[in-house]
Short mmCIF file of C-alpha atoms in Angstrom, two decimals:
data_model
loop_
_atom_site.label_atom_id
_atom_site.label_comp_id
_atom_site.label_asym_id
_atom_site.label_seq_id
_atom_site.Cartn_x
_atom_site.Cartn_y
_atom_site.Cartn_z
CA UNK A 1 -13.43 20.53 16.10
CA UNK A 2 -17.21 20.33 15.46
CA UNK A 3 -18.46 16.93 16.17
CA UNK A 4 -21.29 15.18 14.58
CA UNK A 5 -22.47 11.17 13.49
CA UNK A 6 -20.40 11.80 10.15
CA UNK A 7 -17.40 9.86 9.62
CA UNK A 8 -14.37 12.43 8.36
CA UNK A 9 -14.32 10.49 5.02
CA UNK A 10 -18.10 10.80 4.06
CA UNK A 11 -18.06 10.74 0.36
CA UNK A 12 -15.16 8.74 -0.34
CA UNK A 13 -15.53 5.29 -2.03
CA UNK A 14 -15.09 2.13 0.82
CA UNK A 15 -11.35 0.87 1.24
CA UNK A 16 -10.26 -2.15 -1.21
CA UNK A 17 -11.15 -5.51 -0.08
CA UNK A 18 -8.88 -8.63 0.68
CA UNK A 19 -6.62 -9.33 -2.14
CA UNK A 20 -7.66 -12.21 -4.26
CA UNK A 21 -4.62 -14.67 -3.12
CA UNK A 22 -6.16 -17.69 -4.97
CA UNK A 23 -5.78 -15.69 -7.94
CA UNK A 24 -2.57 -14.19 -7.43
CA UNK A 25 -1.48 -17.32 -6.05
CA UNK A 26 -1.69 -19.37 -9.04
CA UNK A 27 0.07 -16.67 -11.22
CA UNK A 28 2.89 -17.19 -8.84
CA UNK A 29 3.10 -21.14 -9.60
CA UNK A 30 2.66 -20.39 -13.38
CA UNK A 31 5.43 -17.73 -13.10
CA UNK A 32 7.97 -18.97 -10.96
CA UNK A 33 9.37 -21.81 -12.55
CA UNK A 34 10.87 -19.37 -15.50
CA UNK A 35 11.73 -16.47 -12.53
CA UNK A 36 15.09 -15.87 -11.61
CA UNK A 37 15.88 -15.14 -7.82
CA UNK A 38 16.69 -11.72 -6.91
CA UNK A 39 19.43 -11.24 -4.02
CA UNK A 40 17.80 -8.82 -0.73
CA UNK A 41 20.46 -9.32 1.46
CA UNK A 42 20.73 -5.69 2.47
CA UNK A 43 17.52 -3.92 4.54
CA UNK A 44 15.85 -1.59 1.57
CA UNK A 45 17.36 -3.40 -1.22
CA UNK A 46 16.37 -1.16 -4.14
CA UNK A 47 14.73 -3.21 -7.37
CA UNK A 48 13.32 -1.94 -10.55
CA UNK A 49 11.21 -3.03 -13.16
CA UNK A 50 13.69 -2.75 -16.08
CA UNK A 51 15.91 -5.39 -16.82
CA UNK A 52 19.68 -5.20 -17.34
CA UNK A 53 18.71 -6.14 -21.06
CA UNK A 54 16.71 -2.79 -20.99
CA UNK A 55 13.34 -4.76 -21.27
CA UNK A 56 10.70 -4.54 -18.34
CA UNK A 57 10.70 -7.39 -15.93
CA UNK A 58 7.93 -8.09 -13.13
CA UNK A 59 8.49 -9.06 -9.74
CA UNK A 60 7.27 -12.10 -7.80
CA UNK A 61 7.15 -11.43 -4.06
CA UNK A 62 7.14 -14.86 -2.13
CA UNK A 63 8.12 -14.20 1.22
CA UNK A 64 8.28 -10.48 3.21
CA UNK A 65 7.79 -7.19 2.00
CA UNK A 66 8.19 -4.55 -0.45
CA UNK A 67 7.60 -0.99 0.04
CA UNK A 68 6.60 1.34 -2.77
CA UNK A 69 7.66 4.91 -2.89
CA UNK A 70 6.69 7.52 -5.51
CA UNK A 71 9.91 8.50 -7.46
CA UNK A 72 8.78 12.31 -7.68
CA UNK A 73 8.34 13.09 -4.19
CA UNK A 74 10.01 9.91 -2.32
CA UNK A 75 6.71 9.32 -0.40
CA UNK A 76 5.40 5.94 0.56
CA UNK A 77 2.73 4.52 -1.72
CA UNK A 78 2.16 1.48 -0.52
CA UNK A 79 3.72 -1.80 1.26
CA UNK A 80 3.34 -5.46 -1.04
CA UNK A 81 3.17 -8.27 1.23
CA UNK A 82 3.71 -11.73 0.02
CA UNK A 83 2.26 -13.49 -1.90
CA UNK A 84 2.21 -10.30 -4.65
CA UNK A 85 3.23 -10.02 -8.36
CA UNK A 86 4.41 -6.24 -8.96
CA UNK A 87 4.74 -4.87 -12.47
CA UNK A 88 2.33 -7.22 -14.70
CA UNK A 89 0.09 -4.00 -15.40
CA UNK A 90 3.12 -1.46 -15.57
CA UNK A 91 3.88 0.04 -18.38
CA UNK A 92 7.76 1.72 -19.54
CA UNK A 93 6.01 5.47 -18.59
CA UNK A 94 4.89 4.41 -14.97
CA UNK A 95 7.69 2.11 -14.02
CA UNK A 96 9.60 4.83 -13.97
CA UNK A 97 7.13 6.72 -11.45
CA UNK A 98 7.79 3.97 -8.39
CA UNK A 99 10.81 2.98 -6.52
CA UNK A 100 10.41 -0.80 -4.97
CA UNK A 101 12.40 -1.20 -2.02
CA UNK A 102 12.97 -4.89 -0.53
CA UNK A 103 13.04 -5.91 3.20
CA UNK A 104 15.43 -7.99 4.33
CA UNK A 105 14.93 -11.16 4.39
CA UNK A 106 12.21 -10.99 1.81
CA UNK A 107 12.46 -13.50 -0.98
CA UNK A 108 11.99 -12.09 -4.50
CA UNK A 109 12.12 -13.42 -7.99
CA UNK A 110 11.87 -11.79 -11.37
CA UNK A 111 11.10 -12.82 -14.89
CA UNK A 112 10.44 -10.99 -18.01
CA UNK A 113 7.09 -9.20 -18.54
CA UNK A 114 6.80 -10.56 -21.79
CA UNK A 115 7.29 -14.21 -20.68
CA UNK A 116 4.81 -13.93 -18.29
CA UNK A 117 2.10 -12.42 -20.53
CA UNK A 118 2.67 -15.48 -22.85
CA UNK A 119 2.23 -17.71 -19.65
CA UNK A 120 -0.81 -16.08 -18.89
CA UNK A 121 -1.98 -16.92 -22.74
CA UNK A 122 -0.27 -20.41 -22.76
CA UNK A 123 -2.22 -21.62 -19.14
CA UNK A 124 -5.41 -19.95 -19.33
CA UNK A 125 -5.14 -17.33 -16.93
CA UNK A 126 -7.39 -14.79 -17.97
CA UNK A 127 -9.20 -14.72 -14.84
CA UNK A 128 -6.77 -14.70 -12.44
CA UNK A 129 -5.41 -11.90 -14.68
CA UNK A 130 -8.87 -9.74 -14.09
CA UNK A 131 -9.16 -10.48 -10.74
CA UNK A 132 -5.31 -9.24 -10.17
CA UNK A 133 -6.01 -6.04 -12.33
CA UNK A 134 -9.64 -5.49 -11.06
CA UNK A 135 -7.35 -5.22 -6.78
CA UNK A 136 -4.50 -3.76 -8.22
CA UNK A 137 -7.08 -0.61 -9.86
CA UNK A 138 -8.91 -0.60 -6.50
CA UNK A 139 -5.76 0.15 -4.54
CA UNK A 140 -5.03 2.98 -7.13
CA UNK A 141 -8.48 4.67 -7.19
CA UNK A 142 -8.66 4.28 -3.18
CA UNK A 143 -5.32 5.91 -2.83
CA UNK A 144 -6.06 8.90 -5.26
CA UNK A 145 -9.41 9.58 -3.45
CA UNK A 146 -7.61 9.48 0.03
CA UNK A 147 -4.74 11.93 -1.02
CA UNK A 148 -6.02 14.21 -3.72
CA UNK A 149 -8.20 17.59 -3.20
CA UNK A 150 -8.31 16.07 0.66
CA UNK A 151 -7.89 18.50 3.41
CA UNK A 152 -4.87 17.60 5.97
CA UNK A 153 -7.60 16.35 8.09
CA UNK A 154 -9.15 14.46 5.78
CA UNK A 155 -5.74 12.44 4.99
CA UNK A 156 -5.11 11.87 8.67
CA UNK A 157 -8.71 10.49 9.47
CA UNK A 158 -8.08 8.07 6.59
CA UNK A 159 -4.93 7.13 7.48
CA UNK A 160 -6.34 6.37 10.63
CA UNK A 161 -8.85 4.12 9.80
CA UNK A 162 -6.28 2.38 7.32
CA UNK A 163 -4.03 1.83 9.81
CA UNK A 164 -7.00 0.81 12.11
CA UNK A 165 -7.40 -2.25 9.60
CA UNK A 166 -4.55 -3.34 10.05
CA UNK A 167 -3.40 -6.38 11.92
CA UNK A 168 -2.50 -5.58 15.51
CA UNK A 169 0.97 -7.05 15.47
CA UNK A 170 1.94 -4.43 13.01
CA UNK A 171 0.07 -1.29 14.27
CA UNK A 172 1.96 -2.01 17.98
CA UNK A 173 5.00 -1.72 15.12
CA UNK A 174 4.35 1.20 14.23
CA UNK A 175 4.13 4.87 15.03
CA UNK A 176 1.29 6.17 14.11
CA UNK A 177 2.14 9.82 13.49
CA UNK A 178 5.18 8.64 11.45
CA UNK A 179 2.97 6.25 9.54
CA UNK A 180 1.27 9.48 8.02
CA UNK A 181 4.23 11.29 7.72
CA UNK A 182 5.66 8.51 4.98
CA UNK A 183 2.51 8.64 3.08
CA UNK A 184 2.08 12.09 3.21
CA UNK A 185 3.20 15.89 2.88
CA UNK A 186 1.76 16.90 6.09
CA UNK A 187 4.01 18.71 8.20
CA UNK A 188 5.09 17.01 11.79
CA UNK A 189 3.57 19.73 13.80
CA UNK A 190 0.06 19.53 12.47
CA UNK A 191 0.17 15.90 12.17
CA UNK A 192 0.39 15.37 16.03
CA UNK A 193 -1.96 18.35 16.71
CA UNK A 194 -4.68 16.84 14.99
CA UNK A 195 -3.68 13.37 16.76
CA UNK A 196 -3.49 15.08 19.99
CA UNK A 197 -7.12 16.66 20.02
CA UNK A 198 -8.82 13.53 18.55
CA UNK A 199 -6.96 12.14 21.75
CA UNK A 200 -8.23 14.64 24.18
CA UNK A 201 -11.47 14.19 22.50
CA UNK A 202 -11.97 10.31 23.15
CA UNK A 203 -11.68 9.30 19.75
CA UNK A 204 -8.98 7.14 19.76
CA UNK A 205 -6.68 5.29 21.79
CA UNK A 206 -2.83 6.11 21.14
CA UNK A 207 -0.26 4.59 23.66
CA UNK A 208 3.24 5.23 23.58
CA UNK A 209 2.61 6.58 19.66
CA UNK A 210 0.93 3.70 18.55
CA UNK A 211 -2.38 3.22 17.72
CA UNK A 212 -4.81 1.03 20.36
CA UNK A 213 -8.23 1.48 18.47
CA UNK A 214 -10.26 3.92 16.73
CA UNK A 215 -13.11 4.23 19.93
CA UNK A 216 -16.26 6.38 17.81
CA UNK A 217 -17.30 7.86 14.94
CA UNK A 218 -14.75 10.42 14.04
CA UNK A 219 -15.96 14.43 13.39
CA UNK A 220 -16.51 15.19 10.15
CA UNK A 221 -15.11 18.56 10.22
CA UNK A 222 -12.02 19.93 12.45
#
């Protein structure tokens, strides 16, 4: 592992910011009164963004979680936490590219896409419309420069550090090797190799699998 003041990520673009809740927030309000409630009773309750009248719908998450997974290789893409609105910028090609999978407990509501364009129109949310696409795009482009052309070092280190940003609730959740493993195609035996020497090494702090802190600048190279 050759060690240096480079973090393992040099050249990549900085991580999204905060989500713009005010925005998303009053899209919500706008939306839900002409939402119908979805039923999650089940852990993983499986949703899509078609309709049973064929025509897309979007989702309103207002309480929980929804994880993401890429329908082409089953890998996790993402997790929605509430408040979110899933689908507004979807079209019929890539809602056909993501599974949506609700936690239990979560409480979910859908309404048409169409409808809620017009309700965008109808109360003047233009704004809050940009500001939802402008995070939404973010997410993408971060996620494509994390995964793609990205050496299985690379991945990990930025996994790290996005699972670093986390709140600490949810990291002491969470294993941290498995927490690549779902968003990646990294095999199990590298994965904890590469956790083990950044161990060994002092870079970071993993108890009992989970992830204490990220204590220096990681190597740029392995």
């Amino acid at each position: 592992m050759k060690t240096n003041s480079n973090l393992s990520n040099k050249g990549k673009k900085s991580p999204p910011g905060q989500k713009p809740l005010e925005a998303i927030t009053r899209l919500v309000d706008a939306f839900l009164p002409h939402s119908s409630a979805v039923v999650s009773d089940d852990a993983n309750t499986p949703i899509t963004m078609n309709a049973e009248d064929g025509h897309q719908q979007i989702i309103l998450l207002l309480e929980g979680e929804i994880k993401v997974y890429r329908s082409s290789d089953n890998l996790l893409y993402g997790i929605a936490t509430a408040p979110a609105v899933l689908g507004l910028m979807t079209s019929e090609y890539s809602s056909s590219s993501f599974i949506f999978k609700v936690k239990k407990d979560s409480k979910v509501s859908a309404l048409s896409r169409e409808t809620a364009i017009d309700l965008i129109a109808d109360n003047g949310l233009v704004r809050e419309l940009i500001a939802y696409t402008t995070s939404f795009t973010d997410y993408r482009s971060y996620h494509s420069d994390l995964m793609i052309n990205r050496t299985a070092y690379d991945i990990i280190c930025g996994l790290l550090q996005e699972m670093e940003r986390l709140p600490e609730e949810v990291r002491r959740k969470n294993s941290m090797a498995n927490f690549i493993l779902e968003r990646s195609n990294l095999a199990r035996s590298g994965v904890m190799k590469i956790l083990a020497d950044l161990r060994v090494g002092g870079y970071i702090d993993i108890q009992n699998g989970k992830l204490i802190a990220i204590n220096k600048r990681l190597p740029d190279e392995y």
